[in-house]
Short mmCIF file of C-alpha atoms in Angstrom, two decimals:
data_model
loop_
_atom_site.label_atom_id
_atom_site.label_comp_id
_atom_site.label_asym_id
_atom_site.label_seq_id
_atom_site.Cartn_x
_atom_site.Cartn_y
_atom_site.Cartn_z
CA LYS A 1 -3.06 -18.52 -5.03
CA ASN A 2 -4.37 -15.03 -4.32
CA GLN A 3 -3.02 -12.63 -6.92
CA VAL A 4 -3.70 -9.20 -8.35
CA GLU A 5 -2.48 -8.31 -11.82
CA GLN A 6 -2.58 -4.87 -13.39
CA SER A 7 -2.20 -3.60 -16.92
CA PRO A 8 -0.66 -1.74 -18.52
CA GLN A 9 2.54 -1.59 -16.50
CA SER A 10 3.06 2.01 -17.60
CA LEU A 11 1.11 4.57 -19.59
CA ILE A 12 1.86 8.01 -21.00
CA ILE A 13 -0.97 10.34 -21.99
CA LEU A 14 -1.36 14.00 -22.82
CA GLU A 15 -2.97 16.39 -20.40
CA GLY A 16 -6.73 16.54 -20.85
CA LYS A 17 -7.03 13.02 -22.27
CA ASN A 18 -8.87 10.12 -20.67
CA CYS A 19 -7.41 6.74 -19.77
CA THR A 20 -8.45 3.39 -18.32
CA LEU A 21 -6.38 1.13 -16.12
CA GLN A 22 -7.14 -2.56 -15.68
CA CYS A 23 -7.00 -4.95 -12.75
CA ASN A 24 -7.62 -8.73 -12.65
CA TYR A 25 -7.67 -10.64 -9.40
CA THR A 26 -8.00 -14.18 -8.07
CA VAL A 27 -8.45 -13.30 -4.38
CA SER A 28 -11.01 -15.44 -2.62
CA PRO A 29 -13.12 -15.08 -0.59
CA PHE A 30 -13.49 -11.53 -1.87
CA SER A 31 -14.26 -8.68 0.49
CA ASN A 32 -13.58 -5.45 -1.34
CA LEU A 33 -11.41 -3.81 -3.96
CA ARG A 34 -9.68 -0.48 -3.62
CA TRP A 35 -7.76 1.70 -6.00
CA TYR A 36 -4.90 3.61 -4.43
CA LYS A 37 -2.87 6.48 -5.85
CA GLN A 38 0.79 6.56 -4.88
CA ASP A 39 2.80 9.65 -5.69
CA THR A 40 6.56 9.17 -6.04
CA GLY A 41 8.18 8.91 -2.62
CA ARG A 42 4.84 8.89 -0.79
CA GLY A 43 2.53 6.34 0.73
CA PRO A 44 -0.58 5.11 -1.15
CA VAL A 45 -3.82 7.05 -0.71
CA SER A 46 -7.20 5.41 -1.24
CA LEU A 47 -9.28 6.69 -4.19
CA THR A 48 -12.26 4.33 -4.26
CA ILE A 49 -13.54 1.22 -2.54
CA MET A 50 -16.06 -1.28 -3.90
CA THR A 51 -17.69 -4.27 -2.30
CA PHE A 52 -19.13 -7.33 -4.01
CA SER A 53 -22.51 -5.72 -4.67
CA GLU A 54 -21.18 -2.50 -6.20
CA ASN A 55 -20.22 -2.27 -9.85
CA THR A 56 -19.26 1.38 -10.14
CA LYS A 57 -17.94 4.09 -7.83
CA SER A 58 -16.85 7.63 -8.63
CA ASN A 59 -14.55 10.05 -6.87
CA GLY A 60 -14.33 13.26 -8.86
CA ARG A 61 -12.58 12.51 -12.14
CA TYR A 62 -11.90 8.92 -11.06
CA THR A 63 -14.48 6.21 -11.81
CA ALA A 64 -13.90 2.61 -10.81
CA THR A 65 -15.87 -0.38 -12.06
CA LEU A 66 -16.05 -3.89 -10.71
CA ASP A 67 -17.21 -7.12 -12.35
CA ALA A 68 -17.20 -9.64 -9.51
CA ASP A 69 -18.17 -12.47 -11.86
CA THR A 70 -15.13 -12.10 -14.08
CA LYS A 71 -13.00 -10.71 -11.21
CA GLN A 72 -12.02 -7.61 -13.12
CA SER A 73 -11.90 -3.96 -12.23
CA SER A 74 -11.02 -0.81 -14.09
CA LEU A 75 -10.14 2.74 -13.10
CA HIS A 76 -11.12 5.44 -15.58
CA ILE A 77 -9.53 8.86 -15.30
CA THR A 78 -11.30 11.69 -17.09
CA ALA A 79 -9.69 14.90 -18.33
CA SER A 80 -6.27 14.03 -16.96
CA GLN A 81 -4.14 16.61 -15.18
CA LEU A 82 -0.40 16.81 -14.60
CA SER A 83 -1.02 15.99 -10.93
CA ASP A 84 -2.49 12.63 -11.96
CA SER A 85 1.05 11.43 -12.72
CA ALA A 86 1.53 8.65 -10.16
CA SER A 87 1.35 4.91 -9.66
CA TYR A 88 -2.20 3.52 -9.41
CA ILE A 89 -2.43 0.38 -7.35
CA CYS A 90 -5.28 -2.11 -7.29
CA VAL A 91 -5.69 -3.67 -3.84
CA VAL A 92 -8.03 -6.56 -3.06
CA SER A 93 -9.00 -7.61 0.42
CA ASP A 94 -10.18 -11.03 1.48
CA ARG A 95 -12.79 -11.66 4.18
CA GLY A 96 -11.18 -14.82 5.44
CA SER A 97 -9.25 -13.26 8.31
CA THR A 98 -9.72 -10.74 11.09
CA LEU A 99 -6.57 -9.01 9.90
CA GLY A 100 -8.19 -7.98 6.63
CA ARG A 101 -5.27 -9.16 4.53
CA LEU A 102 -4.58 -6.97 1.48
CA TYR A 103 -3.28 -8.21 -1.85
CA PHE A 104 -1.50 -5.60 -3.94
CA GLY A 105 -0.97 -5.29 -7.66
CA ARG A 106 2.32 -3.89 -8.94
CA GLY A 107 0.61 -0.75 -10.08
CA THR A 108 0.29 1.15 -13.35
CA GLN A 109 2.73 4.03 -13.63
CA LEU A 110 0.82 6.89 -15.26
CA THR A 111 2.65 9.87 -16.71
CA VAL A 112 0.68 12.88 -17.89
CA TRP A 113 2.53 15.18 -20.29
CA PRO A 114 1.60 18.81 -20.90
CA GLU B 1 -5.26 13.12 5.16
CA ALA B 2 -4.27 10.33 7.52
CA ASP B 3 -2.32 11.16 10.67
CA ILE B 4 0.43 8.61 10.36
CA TYR B 5 4.05 9.63 10.43
CA GLN B 6 7.33 8.00 9.57
CA THR B 7 10.87 9.12 10.32
CA PRO B 8 13.33 9.41 8.84
CA ARG B 9 12.01 9.91 5.33
CA TYR B 10 15.38 9.07 3.80
CA LEU B 11 18.30 7.19 5.34
CA VAL B 12 21.67 6.25 3.86
CA ILE B 13 23.71 4.06 6.15
CA GLY B 14 26.71 1.76 6.02
CA THR B 15 26.67 -2.02 6.24
CA GLY B 16 26.54 -3.44 9.75
CA LYS B 17 24.85 -0.47 11.39
CA LYS B 18 21.81 -0.84 13.60
CA ILE B 19 18.83 1.23 12.51
CA THR B 20 15.33 1.92 13.77
CA LEU B 21 12.57 3.21 11.52
CA GLU B 22 9.90 5.10 13.43
CA CYS B 23 6.16 4.98 12.80
CA SER B 24 3.51 6.79 14.79
CA GLN B 25 -0.22 7.32 14.30
CA THR B 26 -2.58 9.59 16.18
CA MET B 27 -5.85 7.97 15.07
CA GLY B 28 -6.02 5.44 17.91
CA HIS B 29 -5.94 2.56 15.43
CA ASP B 30 -5.39 -0.85 16.96
CA LYS B 31 -3.84 -2.55 13.92
CA MET B 32 -0.51 -1.48 12.45
CA TYR B 33 1.53 -2.85 9.58
CA TRP B 34 4.96 -2.65 7.96
CA TYR B 35 5.34 -3.16 4.23
CA GLN B 36 8.42 -3.36 2.04
CA GLN B 37 8.26 -2.02 -1.51
CA ASP B 38 10.89 -2.17 -4.23
CA PRO B 39 10.61 0.05 -7.34
CA GLY B 40 7.93 -1.17 -9.73
CA MET B 41 6.96 -4.00 -7.42
CA GLU B 42 3.98 -4.68 -5.18
CA LEU B 43 3.93 -3.99 -1.46
CA HIS B 44 4.88 -6.97 0.69
CA LEU B 45 3.69 -7.31 4.28
CA ILE B 46 6.65 -7.95 6.60
CA HIS B 47 5.16 -7.32 10.08
CA TYR B 48 1.79 -6.55 11.64
CA SER B 49 0.29 -5.97 15.04
CA TYR B 50 -3.26 -6.41 16.34
CA GLY B 51 -2.55 -4.15 19.31
CA VAL B 52 -0.23 -3.48 22.22
CA ASN B 53 2.19 -6.35 22.90
CA SER B 54 1.04 -8.13 19.73
CA THR B 55 3.43 -8.60 16.81
CA GLU B 56 3.37 -11.09 13.96
CA LYS B 57 5.52 -11.79 10.92
CA GLY B 58 3.98 -11.12 7.53
CA ASP B 59 4.17 -12.86 4.20
CA LEU B 60 7.67 -11.75 3.26
CA SER B 61 10.51 -13.01 5.40
CA SER B 62 12.44 -10.15 6.94
CA GLU B 63 15.44 -9.89 9.22
CA SER B 64 13.87 -6.86 10.88
CA THR B 65 12.04 -6.90 14.20
CA VAL B 66 9.19 -4.78 15.53
CA SER B 67 7.71 -3.86 18.87
CA ARG B 68 4.35 -2.47 19.98
CA ILE B 69 4.62 -1.09 23.49
CA ARG B 70 2.20 1.78 22.88
CA THR B 71 -0.87 1.87 20.65
CA GLU B 72 0.41 4.78 18.62
CA HIS B 73 3.99 3.61 18.07
CA PHE B 74 5.27 0.72 15.93
CA PRO B 75 9.03 0.96 15.33
CA LEU B 76 10.98 -1.38 13.05
CA THR B 77 14.58 -2.31 13.84
CA LEU B 78 17.38 -3.81 11.79
CA GLU B 79 20.21 -5.00 14.03
CA SER B 80 22.79 -5.14 11.25
CA ALA B 81 21.91 -3.44 7.98
CA ARG B 82 22.99 -5.00 4.69
CA PRO B 83 22.75 -3.78 1.08
CA SER B 84 19.93 -6.31 0.51
CA HIS B 85 17.84 -4.28 2.98
CA THR B 86 17.82 -1.32 0.60
CA SER B 87 14.16 -0.63 -0.10
CA GLN B 88 11.19 1.58 0.74
CA TYR B 89 9.47 0.78 4.02
CA LEU B 90 5.84 1.81 4.44
CA CYS B 91 3.93 1.83 7.71
CA ALA B 92 0.13 1.64 7.81
CA SER B 93 -2.66 1.45 10.35
CA SER B 94 -6.32 0.50 10.47
CA SER B 95 -9.14 0.13 12.96
CA GLY B 96 -11.80 -2.46 13.65
CA THR B 97 -11.96 -5.99 12.28
CA GLY B 98 -11.84 -7.38 8.79
CA SER B 99 -10.93 -5.40 5.72
CA ARG B 100 -11.06 -1.84 6.94
CA GLU B 101 -9.09 0.76 5.04
CA GLN B 102 -5.40 0.94 5.82
CA TYR B 103 -3.91 4.42 6.06
CA PHE B 104 -0.32 4.68 4.94
CA GLY B 105 2.54 6.83 6.11
CA PRO B 106 4.84 8.61 3.64
CA GLY B 107 7.47 5.85 3.81
CA THR B 108 11.17 5.64 4.61
CA ARG B 109 13.59 5.20 1.73
CA LEU B 110 16.50 3.15 3.12
CA THR B 111 19.79 2.78 1.29
CA VAL B 112 22.50 0.56 2.75
CA THR B 113 25.94 1.06 1.22
#
């Protein structure tokens, strides 16, 4: 069964600190993995995308890693800001359909305190 | 920022009413999707469309229906709303084949009393 699991479920950090979010998946055949940021009451917005051959991708203060062998990914946020408070969702796509089916994790709810 | 719009953003309605959630995109994307999301839970695909006059049911069973008469428009209708339909509904679109990025609208928060 294709699944995406994220940890921790929620996280509180102080402004300026770093944090790392985890994602494990069982989606097969694997196409790519994206991290989305979803602000409260908004739709998800893509932060990074990684294919099978990529093991790290950065977008500003966000750095994602991928280990396709162990089917794990992480999202590292550096020097957190108040605006980083959001849900971070790991999304894995399979390459077995023309639709490009997405499998979503439940997200990690990050709260950054001043 | 993606050009995909949803209206209304918030809707509180009584049981038994018929409602239509609107979704429009100006990117010319052929594929469009509707997801349902409850607080703290993952997004579930309830409907999708490959293009005009194409609609399919997703993974999560839903009493809603959709139509795709125009490329840019993908409305979702509930004939008789119930409290169990209370949820957030997200519309998305993508282009091309395979696992291209899906762009999401801001969502509609539906509450059925």
